[in-house]
PDB file of C-alpha atoms and ligand atoms in Angstrom:
ATOM      1  CA  MET D   1       0.000   0.000   0.000  1.00  0.00           C
ATOM      2  CA  LYS D   2       1.110   3.545  -0.669  1.00  0.00           C
ATOM      3  CA  LEU D   3       0.163   6.924   0.726  1.00  0.00           C
ATOM      4  CA  ILE D   4       0.114   9.621  -1.929  1.00  0.00           C
ATOM      5  CA  VAL D   5       0.215  13.214  -0.784  1.00  0.00           C
ATOM      6  CA  ALA D   6      -0.177  15.858  -3.448  1.00  0.00           C
ATOM      7  CA  VAL D   7       0.042  19.610  -2.948  1.00  0.00           C
ATOM      8  CA  ILE D   8      -1.579  21.443  -5.836  1.00  0.00           C
ATOM      9  CA  GLN D   9      -2.942  24.829  -6.867  1.00  0.00           C
ATOM     10  CA  PRO D  10      -6.428  25.244  -5.366  1.00  0.00           C
ATOM     11  CA  GLU D  11      -8.041  26.128  -8.702  1.00  0.00           C
ATOM     12  CA  LYS D  12      -6.882  22.780 -10.103  1.00  0.00           C
ATOM     13  CA  LEU D  13      -8.809  20.728  -7.547  1.00  0.00           C
ATOM     14  CA  PRO D  14     -11.898  20.191  -9.757  1.00  0.00           C
ATOM     15  CA  ASP D  15      -9.757  18.934 -12.672  1.00  0.00           C
ATOM     16  CA  VAL D  16      -7.699  16.673 -10.399  1.00  0.00           C
ATOM     17  CA  LYS D  17     -10.837  15.308  -8.748  1.00  0.00           C
ATOM     18  CA  GLN D  18     -12.335  14.522 -12.168  1.00  0.00           C
ATOM     19  CA  ALA D  19      -9.150  12.855 -13.431  1.00  0.00           C
ATOM     20  CA  LEU D  20      -8.953  10.740 -10.269  1.00  0.00           C
ATOM     21  CA  PHE D  21     -12.590   9.731 -10.708  1.00  0.00           C
ATOM     22  CA  GLU D  22     -11.858   8.655 -14.287  1.00  0.00           C
ATOM     23  CA  ALA D  23      -8.962   6.551 -12.928  1.00  0.00           C
ATOM     24  CA  ASN D  24     -11.343   4.909 -10.420  1.00  0.00           C
ATOM     25  CA  VAL D  25      -9.659   6.630  -7.493  1.00  0.00           C
ATOM     26  CA  THR D  26     -12.546   7.908  -5.409  1.00  0.00           C
ATOM     27  CA  LYS D  27     -11.334   7.911  -1.802  1.00  0.00           C
ATOM     28  CA  MET D  28      -9.382  10.916  -0.687  1.00  0.00           C
ATOM     29  CA  THR D  29      -8.891  13.515   2.003  1.00  0.00           C
ATOM     30  CA  VAL D  30      -8.545  17.128   0.939  1.00  0.00           C
ATOM     31  CA  SER D  31      -7.323  20.031   3.058  1.00  0.00           C
ATOM     32  CA  ASN D  32      -6.651  23.678   2.573  1.00  0.00           C
ATOM     33  CA  VAL D  33      -3.037  24.334   3.507  1.00  0.00           C
ATOM     34  CA  ILE D  34      -0.385  26.963   3.028  1.00  0.00           C
ATOM     35  CA  GLY D  35       3.048  26.277   1.663  1.00  0.00           C
ATOM     36  CA  CYS D  36       5.865  27.310  -0.630  1.00  0.00           C
ATOM     37  CA  GLY D  37       8.345  25.603  -2.917  1.00  0.00           C
ATOM     38  CA  GLN D  38      11.631  26.668  -4.390  1.00  0.00           C
ATOM     39  CA  GLN D  39      10.495  30.209  -5.220  1.00  0.00           C
ATOM     40  CA  MET D  40       9.851  30.667  -1.485  1.00  0.00           C
ATOM     41  CA  GLY D  41       6.347  31.857  -2.345  1.00  0.00           C
ATOM     42  CA  TYR D  42       7.457  34.780  -4.515  1.00  0.00           C
ATOM     43  CA  THR D  43       6.890  35.185  -8.228  1.00  0.00           C
ATOM     44  CA  GLU D  44       9.648  35.621 -10.773  1.00  0.00           C
ATOM     45  CA  SER D  45       8.720  39.294 -11.125  1.00  0.00           C
ATOM     46  CA  TYR D  46       9.266  39.963  -7.429  1.00  0.00           C
ATOM     47  CA  ARG D  47      12.018  42.553  -7.031  1.00  0.00           C
ATOM     48  CA  GLY D  48      12.281  43.131  -3.270  1.00  0.00           C
ATOM     49  CA  ALA D  49      14.788  41.618  -0.874  1.00  0.00           C
ATOM     50  CA  ILE D  50      13.478  38.288   0.431  1.00  0.00           C
ATOM     51  CA  THR D  51      13.942  37.922   4.169  1.00  0.00           C
ATOM     52  CA  GLU D  52      11.363  35.211   4.867  1.00  0.00           C
ATOM     53  CA  VAL D  53       9.277  32.699   2.945  1.00  0.00           C
ATOM     54  CA  ASN D  54       5.858  33.696   1.658  1.00  0.00           C
ATOM     55  CA  LEU D  55       3.288  30.964   2.306  1.00  0.00           C
ATOM     56  CA  ARG D  56       0.631  30.655  -0.392  1.00  0.00           C
ATOM     57  CA  LYS D  57      -2.722  28.905  -0.334  1.00  0.00           C
ATOM     58  CA  LYS D  58      -2.511  25.337  -1.634  1.00  0.00           C
ATOM     59  CA  VAL D  59      -4.690  22.250  -1.582  1.00  0.00           C
ATOM     60  CA  ARG D  60      -3.324  19.040  -0.101  1.00  0.00           C
ATOM     61  CA  ILE D  61      -4.763  15.717  -1.263  1.00  0.00           C
ATOM     62  CA  GLU D  62      -4.081  12.497   0.625  1.00  0.00           C
ATOM     63  CA  ILE D  63      -4.877   9.202  -1.077  1.00  0.00           C
ATOM     64  CA  ALA D  64      -4.169   5.737   0.308  1.00  0.00           C
ATOM     65  CA  VAL D  65      -4.068   3.137  -2.456  1.00  0.00           C
ATOM     66  CA  ASN D  66      -3.177  -0.442  -3.158  1.00  0.00           C
ATOM     67  CA  ASP D  67       0.048  -0.671  -5.147  1.00  0.00           C
ATOM     68  CA  ASN D  68      -1.623  -1.190  -8.529  1.00  0.00           C
ATOM     69  CA  PHE D  69      -3.427   2.147  -8.168  1.00  0.00           C
ATOM     70  CA  MET D  70      -0.309   4.164  -7.390  1.00  0.00           C
ATOM     71  CA  GLN D  71       0.691   5.021 -10.965  1.00  0.00           C
ATOM     72  CA  PRO D  72      -2.860   5.671 -12.225  1.00  0.00           C
ATOM     73  CA  ALA D  73      -3.409   8.028  -9.295  1.00  0.00           C
ATOM     74  CA  ILE D  74      -0.144   9.868  -9.933  1.00  0.00           C
ATOM     75  CA  ASP D  75      -0.929  10.170 -13.652  1.00  0.00           C
ATOM     76  CA  ALA D  76      -4.389  11.532 -12.856  1.00  0.00           C
ATOM     77  CA  ILE D  77      -3.033  14.152 -10.454  1.00  0.00           C
ATOM     78  CA  ILE D  78      -0.514  15.311 -13.047  1.00  0.00           C
ATOM     79  CA  LYS D  79      -3.169  15.381 -15.777  1.00  0.00           C
ATOM     80  CA  GLY D  80      -5.440  17.541 -13.673  1.00  0.00           C
ATOM     81  CA  ALA D  81      -2.870  19.792 -12.027  1.00  0.00           C
ATOM     82  CA  ARG D  82      -0.250  20.572 -14.672  1.00  0.00           C
ATOM     83  CA  SER D  83      -0.291  23.981 -16.333  1.00  0.00           C
ATOM     84  CA  GLY D  84       3.434  24.084 -17.057  1.00  0.00           C
ATOM     85  CA  ASN D  85       3.937  27.056 -14.774  1.00  0.00           C
ATOM     86  CA  ILE D  86       5.879  27.274 -11.543  1.00  0.00           C
ATOM     87  CA  GLY D  87       3.867  26.242  -8.532  1.00  0.00           C
ATOM     88  CA  ASP D  88       1.972  23.440 -10.281  1.00  0.00           C
ATOM     89  CA  GLY D  89       2.581  21.288  -7.246  1.00  0.00           C
ATOM     90  CA  LYS D  90       4.343  18.236  -5.973  1.00  0.00           C
ATOM     91  CA  ILE D  91       3.472  14.628  -5.288  1.00  0.00           C
ATOM     92  CA  PHE D  92       4.981  12.652  -2.435  1.00  0.00           C
ATOM     93  CA  VAL D  93       4.644   8.878  -2.189  1.00  0.00           C
ATOM     94  CA  THR D  94       5.428   6.805   0.899  1.00  0.00           C
ATOM     95  CA  GLU D  95       4.972   3.192   1.861  1.00  0.00           C
ATOM     96  CA  LEU D  96       1.797   2.785   3.889  1.00  0.00           C
ATOM     97  CA  TYR D  97       2.240   0.379   6.783  1.00  0.00           C
ATOM     98  CA  GLU D  98      -1.368  -0.276   7.665  1.00  0.00           C
ATOM     99  CA  CYS D  99      -4.978   0.742   7.033  1.00  0.00           C
ATOM    100  CA  ILE D 100      -7.880  -0.311   9.234  1.00  0.00           C
ATOM    101  CA  LYS D 101     -11.546   0.221   8.462  1.00  0.00           C
ATOM    102  CA  VAL D 102     -13.196   1.166  11.745  1.00  0.00           C
ATOM    103  CA  ARG D 103     -16.661  -0.180  10.891  1.00  0.00           C
ATOM    104  CA  THR D 104     -15.632  -3.744  10.035  1.00  0.00           C
ATOM    105  CA  GLY D 105     -12.184  -4.144  11.538  1.00  0.00           C
ATOM    106  CA  GLU D 106     -10.853  -5.139   8.104  1.00  0.00           C
ATOM    107  CA  SER D 107      -7.232  -4.247   7.533  1.00  0.00           C
ATOM    108  CA  GLY D 108      -4.670  -3.989   4.772  1.00  0.00           C
ATOM    109  CA  SER D 109      -5.630  -3.994   1.122  1.00  0.00           C
ATOM    110  CA  MET D 110      -9.164  -5.161   1.947  1.00  0.00           C
ATOM    111  CA  ALA D 111      -9.731  -2.030   4.024  1.00  0.00           C
ATOM    112  CA  ILE D 112      -8.459   0.503   1.520  1.00  0.00           C
TER     113      ILE D 112
HETATM  114  N1  ATP R   1      10.237  19.831  -0.413  1.00  0.00           N
HETATM  115  C1  ATP R   1       8.996  20.103  -0.038  1.00  0.00           C
HETATM  116  N2  ATP R   1       8.563  19.745   1.177  1.00  0.00           N
HETATM  117  C2  ATP R   1       7.293  20.007   1.560  1.00  0.00           C
HETATM  118  N3  ATP R   1       6.389  20.617   0.803  1.00  0.00           N
HETATM  119  C3  ATP R   1       6.780  20.991  -0.422  1.00  0.00           C
HETATM  120  C4  ATP R   1       8.086  20.769  -0.908  1.00  0.00           C
HETATM  121  N4  ATP R   1       8.181  21.248  -2.152  1.00  0.00           N
HETATM  122  C5  ATP R   1       6.965  21.747  -2.444  1.00  0.00           C
HETATM  123  N5  ATP R   1       6.132  21.615  -1.400  1.00  0.00           N
HETATM  124  C6  ATP R   1       4.745  21.997  -1.313  1.00  0.00           C
HETATM  125  O1  ATP R   1       4.213  21.923  -2.627  1.00  0.00           O
HETATM  126  C7  ATP R   1       3.700  23.198  -3.021  1.00  0.00           C
HETATM  127  C8  ATP R   1       3.896  23.361  -4.488  1.00  0.00           C
HETATM  128  O2  ATP R   1       5.275  23.326  -4.761  1.00  0.00           O
HETATM  129  P1  ATP R   1       5.823  23.904  -6.124  1.00  0.00           P
HETATM  130  O3  ATP R   1       5.015  23.343  -7.223  1.00  0.00           O
HETATM  131  O4  ATP R   1       5.939  25.379  -6.054  1.00  0.00           O
HETATM  132  O5  ATP R   1       7.264  23.197  -6.110  1.00  0.00           O
HETATM  133  P2  ATP R   1       8.634  23.766  -6.667  1.00  0.00           P
HETATM  134  O6  ATP R   1       9.702  22.835  -6.203  1.00  0.00           O
HETATM  135  O7  ATP R   1       8.769  25.207  -6.285  1.00  0.00           O
HETATM  136  O8  ATP R   1       8.473  23.590  -8.225  1.00  0.00           O
HETATM  137  P3  ATP R   1       8.276  24.764  -9.326  1.00  0.00           P
HETATM  138  O9  ATP R   1       9.634  25.315  -9.577  1.00  0.00           O
HETATM  139  O10 ATP R   1       7.672  24.065 -10.514  1.00  0.00           O
HETATM  140  O11 ATP R   1       7.345  25.774  -8.736  1.00  0.00           O
HETATM  141  C9  ATP R   1       4.431  24.181  -2.146  1.00  0.00           C
HETATM  142  O12 ATP R   1       3.698  25.364  -1.988  1.00  0.00           O
HETATM  143  C10 ATP R   1       4.560  23.424  -0.837  1.00  0.00           C
HETATM  144  O13 ATP R   1       3.343  23.511  -0.119  1.00  0.00           O
HETATM  145 MG1   MG R   2       7.427  26.611  -6.825  1.00  0.00          MG
END
């Protein structure tokens, strides 16, 4: 199992959600977050002296998947989120140790 965490531009959430749906990935947790990447939250046109990072509004999507859904989910996120501009987002993937469904007590790939 894998845990996919994607941080994307908020306005791309509808497109990412649709692309995930088309890839049969329908379970997710979405949060509003703030963050910055390598531009430290400033645009290329920024001319002032940077003394601290500038945190911008982003959307964070968490998706736990069985291994065979990892690549389709990643492809869907990229399809929905990519504009080609800086700040398009990032996807992090980690091994997921366990998943337990509270209602049934099922665990592992059955629970996802
Ligand atoms: N190394 C990181 N650790 C944690 N969060 C990150 C990291 N890199 C990016 N993020 C999160 O992802 C968001 C989007 O990152 P962003 O797309 O700007 O990455 P980037 O490395 O600056 O690439 P680009 O040059 O294309 O903008 C950031 O605002 C931040 O919330
Ligand atoms: Mg950036």
